PDB file of C-alpha atoms in Angstrom:
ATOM      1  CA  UNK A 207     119.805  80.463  94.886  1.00 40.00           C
ATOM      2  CA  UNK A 208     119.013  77.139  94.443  1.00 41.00           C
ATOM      3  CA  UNK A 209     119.238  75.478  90.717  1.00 41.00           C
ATOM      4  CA  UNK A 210     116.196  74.614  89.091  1.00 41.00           C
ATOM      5  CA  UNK A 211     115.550  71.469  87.438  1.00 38.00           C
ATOM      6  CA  UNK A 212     115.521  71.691  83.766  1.00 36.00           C
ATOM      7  CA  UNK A 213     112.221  70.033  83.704  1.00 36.00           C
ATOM      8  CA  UNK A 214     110.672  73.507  84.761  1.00 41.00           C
ATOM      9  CA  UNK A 215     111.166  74.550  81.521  1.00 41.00           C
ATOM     10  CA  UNK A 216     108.929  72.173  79.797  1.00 44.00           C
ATOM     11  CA  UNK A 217     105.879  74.354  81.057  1.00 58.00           C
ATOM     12  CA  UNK A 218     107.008  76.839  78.517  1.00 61.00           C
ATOM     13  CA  UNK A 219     104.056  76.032  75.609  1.00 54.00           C
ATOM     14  CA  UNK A 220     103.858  78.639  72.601  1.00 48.00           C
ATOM     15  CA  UNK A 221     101.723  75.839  70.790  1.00 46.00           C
ATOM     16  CA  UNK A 222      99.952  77.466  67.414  1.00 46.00           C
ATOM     17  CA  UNK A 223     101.971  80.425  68.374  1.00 51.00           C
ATOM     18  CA  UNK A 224      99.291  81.606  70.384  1.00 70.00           C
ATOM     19  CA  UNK A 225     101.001  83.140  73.438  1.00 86.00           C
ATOM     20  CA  UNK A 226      99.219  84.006  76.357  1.00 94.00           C
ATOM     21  CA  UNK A 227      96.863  87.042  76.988  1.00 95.00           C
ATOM     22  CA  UNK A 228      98.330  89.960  79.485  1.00 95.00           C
ATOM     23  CA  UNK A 229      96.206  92.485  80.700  1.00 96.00           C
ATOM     24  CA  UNK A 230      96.003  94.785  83.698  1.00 97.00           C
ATOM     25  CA  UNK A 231      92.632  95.991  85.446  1.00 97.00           C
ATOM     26  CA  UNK A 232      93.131  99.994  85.996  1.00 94.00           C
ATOM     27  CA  UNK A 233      90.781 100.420  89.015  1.00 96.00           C
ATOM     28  CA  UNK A 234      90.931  98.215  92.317  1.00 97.00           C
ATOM     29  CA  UNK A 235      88.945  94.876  91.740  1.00 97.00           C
ATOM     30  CA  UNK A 236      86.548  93.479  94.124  1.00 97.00           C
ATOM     31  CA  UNK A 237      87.269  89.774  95.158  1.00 97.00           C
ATOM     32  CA  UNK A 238      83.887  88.430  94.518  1.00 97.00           C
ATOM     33  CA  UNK A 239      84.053  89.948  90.977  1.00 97.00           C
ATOM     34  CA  UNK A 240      87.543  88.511  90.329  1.00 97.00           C
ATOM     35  CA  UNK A 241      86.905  84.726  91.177  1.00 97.00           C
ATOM     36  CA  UNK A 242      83.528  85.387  88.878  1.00 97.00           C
ATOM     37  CA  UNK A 243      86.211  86.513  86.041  1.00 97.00           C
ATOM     38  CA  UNK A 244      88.668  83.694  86.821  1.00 97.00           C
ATOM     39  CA  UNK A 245      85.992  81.184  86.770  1.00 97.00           C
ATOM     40  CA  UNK A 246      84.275  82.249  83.104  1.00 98.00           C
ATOM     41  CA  UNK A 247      88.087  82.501  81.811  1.00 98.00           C
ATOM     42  CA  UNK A 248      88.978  79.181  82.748  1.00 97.00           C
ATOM     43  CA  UNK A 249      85.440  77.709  81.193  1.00 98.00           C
ATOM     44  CA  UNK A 250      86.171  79.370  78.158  1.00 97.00           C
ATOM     45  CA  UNK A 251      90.260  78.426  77.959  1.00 97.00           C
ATOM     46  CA  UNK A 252      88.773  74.486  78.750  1.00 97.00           C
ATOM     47  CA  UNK A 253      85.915  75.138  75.949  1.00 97.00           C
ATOM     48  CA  UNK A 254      89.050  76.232  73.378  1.00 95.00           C
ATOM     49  CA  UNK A 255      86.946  79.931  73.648  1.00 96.00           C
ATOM     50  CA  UNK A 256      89.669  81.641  74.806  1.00 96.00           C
ATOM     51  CA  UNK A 257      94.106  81.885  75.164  1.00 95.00           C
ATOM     52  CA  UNK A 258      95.234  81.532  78.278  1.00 96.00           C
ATOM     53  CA  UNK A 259      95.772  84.483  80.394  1.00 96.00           C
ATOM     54  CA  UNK A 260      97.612  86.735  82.943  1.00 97.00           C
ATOM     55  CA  UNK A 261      95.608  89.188  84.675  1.00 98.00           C
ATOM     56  CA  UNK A 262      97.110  91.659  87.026  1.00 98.00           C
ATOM     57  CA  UNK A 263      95.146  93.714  89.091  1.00 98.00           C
ATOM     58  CA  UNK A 264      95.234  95.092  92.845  1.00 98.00           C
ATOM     59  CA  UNK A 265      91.971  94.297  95.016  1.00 98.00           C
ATOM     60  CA  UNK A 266      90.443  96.839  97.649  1.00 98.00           C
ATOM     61  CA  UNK A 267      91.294  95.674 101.188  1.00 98.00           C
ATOM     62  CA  UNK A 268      90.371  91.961 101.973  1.00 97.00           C
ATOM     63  CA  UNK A 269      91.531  89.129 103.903  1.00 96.00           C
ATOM     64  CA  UNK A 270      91.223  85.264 102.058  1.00 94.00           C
ATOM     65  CA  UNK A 271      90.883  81.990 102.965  1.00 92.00           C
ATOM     66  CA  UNK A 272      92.571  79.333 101.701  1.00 88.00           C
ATOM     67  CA  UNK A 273      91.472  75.632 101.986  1.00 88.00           C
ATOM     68  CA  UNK A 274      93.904  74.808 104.481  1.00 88.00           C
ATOM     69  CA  UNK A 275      93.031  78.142 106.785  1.00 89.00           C
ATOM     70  CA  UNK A 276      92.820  77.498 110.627  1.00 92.00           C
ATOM     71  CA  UNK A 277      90.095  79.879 112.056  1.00 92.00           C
ATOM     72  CA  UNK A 278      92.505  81.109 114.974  1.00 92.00           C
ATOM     73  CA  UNK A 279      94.779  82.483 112.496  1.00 93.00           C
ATOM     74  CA  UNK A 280      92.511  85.463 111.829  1.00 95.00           C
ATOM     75  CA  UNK A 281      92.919  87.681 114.444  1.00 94.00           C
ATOM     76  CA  UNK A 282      90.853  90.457 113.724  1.00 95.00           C
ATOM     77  CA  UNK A 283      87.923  89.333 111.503  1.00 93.00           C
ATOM     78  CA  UNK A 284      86.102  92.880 111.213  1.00 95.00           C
ATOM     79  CA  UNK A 285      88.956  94.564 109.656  1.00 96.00           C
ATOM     80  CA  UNK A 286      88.333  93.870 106.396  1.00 97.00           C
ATOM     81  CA  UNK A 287      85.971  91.642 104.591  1.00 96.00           C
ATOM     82  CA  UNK A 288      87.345  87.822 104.541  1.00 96.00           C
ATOM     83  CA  UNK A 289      86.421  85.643 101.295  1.00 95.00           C
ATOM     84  CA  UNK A 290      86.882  82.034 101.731  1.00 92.00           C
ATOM     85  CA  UNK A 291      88.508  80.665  98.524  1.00 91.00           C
ATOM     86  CA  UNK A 292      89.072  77.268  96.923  1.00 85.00           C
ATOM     87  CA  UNK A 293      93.020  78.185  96.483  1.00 86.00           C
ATOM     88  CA  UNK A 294      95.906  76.046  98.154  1.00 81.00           C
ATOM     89  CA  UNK A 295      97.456  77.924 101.193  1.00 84.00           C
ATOM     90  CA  UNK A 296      95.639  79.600 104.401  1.00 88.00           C
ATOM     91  CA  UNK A 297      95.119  83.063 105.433  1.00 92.00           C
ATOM     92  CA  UNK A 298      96.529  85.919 103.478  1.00 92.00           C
ATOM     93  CA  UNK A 299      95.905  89.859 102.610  1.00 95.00           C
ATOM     94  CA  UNK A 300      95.530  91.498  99.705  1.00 97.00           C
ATOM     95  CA  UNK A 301      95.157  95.261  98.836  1.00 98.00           C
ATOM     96  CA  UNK A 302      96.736  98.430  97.206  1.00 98.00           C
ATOM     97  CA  UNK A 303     100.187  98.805  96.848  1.00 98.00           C
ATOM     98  CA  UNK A 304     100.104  94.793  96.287  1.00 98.00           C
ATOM     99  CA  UNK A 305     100.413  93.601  93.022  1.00 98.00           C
ATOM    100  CA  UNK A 306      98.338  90.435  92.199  1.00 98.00           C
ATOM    101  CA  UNK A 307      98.883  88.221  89.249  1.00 98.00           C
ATOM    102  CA  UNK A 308      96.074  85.504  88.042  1.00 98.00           C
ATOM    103  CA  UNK A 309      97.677  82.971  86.138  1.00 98.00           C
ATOM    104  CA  UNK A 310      94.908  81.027  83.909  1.00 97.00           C
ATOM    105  CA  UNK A 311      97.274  78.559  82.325  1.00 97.00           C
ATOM    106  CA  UNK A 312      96.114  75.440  80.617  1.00 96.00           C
ATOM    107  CA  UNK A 313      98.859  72.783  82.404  1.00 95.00           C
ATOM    108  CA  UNK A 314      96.915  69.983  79.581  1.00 93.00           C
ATOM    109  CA  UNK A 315      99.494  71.498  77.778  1.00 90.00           C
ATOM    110  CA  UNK A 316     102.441  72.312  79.535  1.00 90.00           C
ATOM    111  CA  UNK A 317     102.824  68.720  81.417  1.00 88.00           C
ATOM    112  CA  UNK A 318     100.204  68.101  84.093  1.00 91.00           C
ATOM    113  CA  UNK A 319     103.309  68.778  86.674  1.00 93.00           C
ATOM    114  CA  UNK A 320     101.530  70.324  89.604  1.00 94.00           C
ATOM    115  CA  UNK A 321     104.857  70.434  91.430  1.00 93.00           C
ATOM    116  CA  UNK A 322     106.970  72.291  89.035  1.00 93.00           C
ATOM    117  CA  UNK A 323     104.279  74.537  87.855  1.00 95.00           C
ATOM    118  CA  UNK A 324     104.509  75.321  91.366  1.00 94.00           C
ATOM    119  CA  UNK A 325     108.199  75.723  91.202  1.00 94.00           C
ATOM    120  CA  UNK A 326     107.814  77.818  88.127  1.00 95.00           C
ATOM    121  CA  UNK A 327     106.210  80.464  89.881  1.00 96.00           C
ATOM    122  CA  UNK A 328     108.579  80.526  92.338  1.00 96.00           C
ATOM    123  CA  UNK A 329     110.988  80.960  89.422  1.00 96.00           C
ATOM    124  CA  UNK A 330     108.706  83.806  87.897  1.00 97.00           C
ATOM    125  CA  UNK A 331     109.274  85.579  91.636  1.00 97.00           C
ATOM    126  CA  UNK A 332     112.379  85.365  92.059  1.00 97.00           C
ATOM    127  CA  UNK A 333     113.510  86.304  88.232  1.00 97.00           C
ATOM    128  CA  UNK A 334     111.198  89.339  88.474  1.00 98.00           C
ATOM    129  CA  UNK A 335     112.768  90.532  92.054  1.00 98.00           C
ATOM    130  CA  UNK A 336     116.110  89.947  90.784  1.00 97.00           C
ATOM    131  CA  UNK A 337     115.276  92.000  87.531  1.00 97.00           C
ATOM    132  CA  UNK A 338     114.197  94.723  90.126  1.00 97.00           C
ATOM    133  CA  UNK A 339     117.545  94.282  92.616  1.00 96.00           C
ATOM    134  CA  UNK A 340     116.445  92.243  94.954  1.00 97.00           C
ATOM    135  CA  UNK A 341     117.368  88.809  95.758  1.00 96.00           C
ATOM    136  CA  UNK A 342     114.549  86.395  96.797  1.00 96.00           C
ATOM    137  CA  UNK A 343     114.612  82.678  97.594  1.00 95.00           C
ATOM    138  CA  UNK A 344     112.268  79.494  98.522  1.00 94.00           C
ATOM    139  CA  UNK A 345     112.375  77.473 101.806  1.00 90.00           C
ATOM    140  CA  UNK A 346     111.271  73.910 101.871  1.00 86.00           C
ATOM    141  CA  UNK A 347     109.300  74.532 104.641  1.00 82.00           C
ATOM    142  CA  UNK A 348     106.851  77.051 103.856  1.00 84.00           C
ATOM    143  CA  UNK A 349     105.382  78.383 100.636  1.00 85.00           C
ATOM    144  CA  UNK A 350     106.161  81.673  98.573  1.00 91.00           C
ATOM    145  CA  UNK A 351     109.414  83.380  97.731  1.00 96.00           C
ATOM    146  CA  UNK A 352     111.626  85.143 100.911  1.00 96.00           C
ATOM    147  CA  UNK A 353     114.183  87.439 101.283  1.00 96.00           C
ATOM    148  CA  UNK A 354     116.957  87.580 104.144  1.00 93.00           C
ATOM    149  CA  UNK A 355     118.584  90.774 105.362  1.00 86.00           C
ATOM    150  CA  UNK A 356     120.364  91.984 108.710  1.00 78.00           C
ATOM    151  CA  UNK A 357     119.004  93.371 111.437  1.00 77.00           C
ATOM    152  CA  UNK A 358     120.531  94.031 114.642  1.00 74.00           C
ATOM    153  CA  UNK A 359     123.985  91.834 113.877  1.00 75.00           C
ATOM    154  CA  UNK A 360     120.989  88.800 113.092  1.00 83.00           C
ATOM    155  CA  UNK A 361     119.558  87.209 110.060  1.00 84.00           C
ATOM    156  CA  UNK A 362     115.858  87.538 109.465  1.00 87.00           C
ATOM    157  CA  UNK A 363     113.501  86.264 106.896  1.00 92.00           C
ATOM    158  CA  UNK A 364     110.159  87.947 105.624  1.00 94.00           C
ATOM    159  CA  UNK A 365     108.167  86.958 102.849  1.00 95.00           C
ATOM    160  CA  UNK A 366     107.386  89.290  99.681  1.00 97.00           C
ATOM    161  CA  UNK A 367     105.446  87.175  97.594  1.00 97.00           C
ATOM    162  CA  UNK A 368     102.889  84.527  97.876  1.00 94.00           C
ATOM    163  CA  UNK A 369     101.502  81.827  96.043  1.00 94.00           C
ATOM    164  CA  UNK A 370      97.924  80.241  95.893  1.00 93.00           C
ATOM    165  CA  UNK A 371      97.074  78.151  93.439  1.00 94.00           C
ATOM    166  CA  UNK A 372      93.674  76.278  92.118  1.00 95.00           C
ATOM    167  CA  UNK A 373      92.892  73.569  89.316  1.00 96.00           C
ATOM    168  CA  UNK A 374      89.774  73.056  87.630  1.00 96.00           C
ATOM    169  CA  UNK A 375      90.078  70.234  84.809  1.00 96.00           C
ATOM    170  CA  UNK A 376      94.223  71.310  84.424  1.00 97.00           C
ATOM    171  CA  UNK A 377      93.643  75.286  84.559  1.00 97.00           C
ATOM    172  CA  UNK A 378      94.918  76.937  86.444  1.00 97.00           C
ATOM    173  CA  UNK A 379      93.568  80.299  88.723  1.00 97.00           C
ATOM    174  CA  UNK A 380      93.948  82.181  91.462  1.00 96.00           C
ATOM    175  CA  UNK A 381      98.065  82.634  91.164  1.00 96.00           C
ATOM    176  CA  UNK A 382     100.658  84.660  93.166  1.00 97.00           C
ATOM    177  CA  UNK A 383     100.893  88.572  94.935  1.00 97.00           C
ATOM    178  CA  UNK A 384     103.970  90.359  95.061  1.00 98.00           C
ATOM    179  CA  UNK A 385     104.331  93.503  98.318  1.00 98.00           C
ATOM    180  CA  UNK A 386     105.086  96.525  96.685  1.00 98.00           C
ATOM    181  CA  UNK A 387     104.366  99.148  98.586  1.00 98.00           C
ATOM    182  CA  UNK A 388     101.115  97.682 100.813  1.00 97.00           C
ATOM    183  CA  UNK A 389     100.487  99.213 104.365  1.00 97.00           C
ATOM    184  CA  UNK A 390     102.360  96.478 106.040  1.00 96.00           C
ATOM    185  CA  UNK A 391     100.431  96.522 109.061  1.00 96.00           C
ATOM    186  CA  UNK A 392      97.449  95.321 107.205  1.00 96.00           C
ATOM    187  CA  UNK A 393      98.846  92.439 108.147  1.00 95.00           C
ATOM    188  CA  UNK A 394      98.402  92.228 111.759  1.00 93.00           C
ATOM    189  CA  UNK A 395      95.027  91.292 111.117  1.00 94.00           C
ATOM    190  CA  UNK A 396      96.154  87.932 110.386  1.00 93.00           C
ATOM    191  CA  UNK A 397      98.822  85.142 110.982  1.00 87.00           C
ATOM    192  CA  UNK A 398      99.582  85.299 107.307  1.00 82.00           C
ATOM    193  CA  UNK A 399      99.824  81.193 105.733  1.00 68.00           C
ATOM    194  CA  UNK A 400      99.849  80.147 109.221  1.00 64.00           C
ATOM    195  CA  UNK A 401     103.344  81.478 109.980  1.00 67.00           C
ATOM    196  CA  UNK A 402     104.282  83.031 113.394  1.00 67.00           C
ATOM    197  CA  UNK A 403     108.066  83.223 113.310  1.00 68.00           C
ATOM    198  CA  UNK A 404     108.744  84.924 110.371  1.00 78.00           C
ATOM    199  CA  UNK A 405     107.696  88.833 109.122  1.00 87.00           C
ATOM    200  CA  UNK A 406     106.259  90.281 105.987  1.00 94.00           C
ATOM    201  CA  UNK A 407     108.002  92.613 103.649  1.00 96.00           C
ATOM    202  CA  UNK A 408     107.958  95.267 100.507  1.00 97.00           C
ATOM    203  CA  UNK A 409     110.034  96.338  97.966  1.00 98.00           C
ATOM    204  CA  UNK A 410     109.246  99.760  99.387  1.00 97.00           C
ATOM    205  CA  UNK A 411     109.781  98.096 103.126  1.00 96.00           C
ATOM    206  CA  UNK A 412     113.383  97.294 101.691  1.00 96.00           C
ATOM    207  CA  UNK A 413     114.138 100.513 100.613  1.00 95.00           C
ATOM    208  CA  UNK A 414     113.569  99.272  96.531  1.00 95.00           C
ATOM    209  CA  UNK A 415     111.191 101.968  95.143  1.00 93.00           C
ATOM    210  CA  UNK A 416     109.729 100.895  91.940  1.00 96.00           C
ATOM    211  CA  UNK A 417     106.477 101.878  90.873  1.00 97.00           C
ATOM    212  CA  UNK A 418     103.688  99.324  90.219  1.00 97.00           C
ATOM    213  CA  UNK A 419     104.331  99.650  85.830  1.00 97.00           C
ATOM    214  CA  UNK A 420     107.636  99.292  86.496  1.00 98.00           C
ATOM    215  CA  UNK A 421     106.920  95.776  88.410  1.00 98.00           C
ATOM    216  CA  UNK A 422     104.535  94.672  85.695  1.00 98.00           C
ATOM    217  CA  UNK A 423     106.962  95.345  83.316  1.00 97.00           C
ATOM    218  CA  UNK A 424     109.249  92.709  84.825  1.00 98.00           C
ATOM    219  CA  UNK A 425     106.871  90.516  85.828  1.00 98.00           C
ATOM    220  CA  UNK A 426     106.008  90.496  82.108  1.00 96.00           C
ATOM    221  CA  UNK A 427     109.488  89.993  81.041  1.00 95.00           C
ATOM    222  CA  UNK A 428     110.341  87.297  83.414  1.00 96.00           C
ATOM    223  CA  UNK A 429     107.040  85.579  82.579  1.00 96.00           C
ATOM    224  CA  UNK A 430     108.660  85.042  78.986  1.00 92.00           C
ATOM    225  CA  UNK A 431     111.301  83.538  80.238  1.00 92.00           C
ATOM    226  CA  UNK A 432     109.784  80.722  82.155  1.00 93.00           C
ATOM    227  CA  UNK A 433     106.290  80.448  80.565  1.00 93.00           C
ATOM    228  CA  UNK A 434     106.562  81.763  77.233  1.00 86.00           C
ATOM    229  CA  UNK A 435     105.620  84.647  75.184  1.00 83.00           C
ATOM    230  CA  UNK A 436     102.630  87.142  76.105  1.00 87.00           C
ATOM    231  CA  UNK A 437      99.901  88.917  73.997  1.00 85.00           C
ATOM    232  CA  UNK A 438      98.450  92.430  74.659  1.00 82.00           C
ATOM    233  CA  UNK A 439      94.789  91.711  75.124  1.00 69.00           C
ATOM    234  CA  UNK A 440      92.744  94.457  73.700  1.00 49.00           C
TER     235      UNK A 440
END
């Protein structure tokens, strides 16, 4: 795996002691109802109302948009409801058995570095897949973290995780999802971030059977590592 620069670190902020919030929605959340969440939080993190947070959740069946989606890329657009989004990236799926972290960060704080708060949650990724055995990697050519296995005598490469990211005055939202045990072929319905040559994976697709606490639980430890510490939120 490639080193990270040290400078990653200096997103870490545990300024007043503070921490940051970490909670986890019970029941499927519906899209529209999660951007209206995000975009309160992040008013009231800006306003000083509120810590930052970490909310993880799983959403019902939906397809979103990203700013940089190319309309041909969504191949069947009555399978599920599509939300266009304000995040970075293009097309991508979300739905049970995928675990979806929003990250409402305030990056006043931890540097204004859009590029290695990027990087950090590619380091978040790939910490949490090691703490779960598996090993996961970037490519400079496409966003989100990968793995590479054999099949058939030949390398391949399918993404597990992706990453979409907004700002609004240096907070962060939207964040990254992580396959855990999705139906895989909800996929098909899309060329997922614009990528043709390459598959989509699981921890359950890998043969890694964890259950979802299990992943938050090192998500939430890993997040220490890089970020800093977390807070129960009532």
């Amino acid at each position: 795996m490639e080193k990270k620069p040290k400078s990653l670190f200096l997103l870490r902020s545990d300024q007043n002691g503070a921490g940051v919030e970490w909670s986890t929605a019970i029941d499927p959340v519906p899209y529209p109802e999660a951007v209206a969440m995000m975009e309160n939080r992040i008013a009231a993190i800006h306003n000083g109302e509120a810590p930052e947070l970490v909310w993880l959740l799983e959403h019902p069946p939906l397809y979103s948009a990203g700013t940089s989606a190319n309309p041909k890329d969504l191949k069947d657009p009555d399978r599920f409801p599509v939300y266009p989004t304000g995040r970075g990236g293009q097309y991508t799926y979300h739905g049970p058995g995928q675990r979806v972290a929003y990250v409402m960060l305030d990056l006043t704080r931890r540097g204004r570095d859009v590029r290695a708060f990027v990087r950090a949650l590619e380091e978040w990724i790939i910490l949490t897949l090691a703490d779960l055995g598996v090993t996961g990697d970037v490519r400079d050519d496409r966003i989100g973290v990968w793995v590479t296995r054999q099949e058939a005598g030949r390398a391949r490469e399918d993404k597990i995780a992706a990453i979409g990211i907004r700002l609004r005055r240096w907070i962060s939202f939207h964040g990254i999802s992580l396959n855990v045990n999705p139906d895989l072929s909800h996929f098909d319905g899309i060329v997922p971030c614009g990528i043709t040559e390459h598959g989509v994976t699981s921890l359950a697709n890998l043969g890694i059977q964890h259950s979802m606490e299990s992943v938050d639980a090192a998500l939430r430890r890993q997040f220490g590592q890089v970020f800093g510490r977390t807070l129960d939120r009532d």
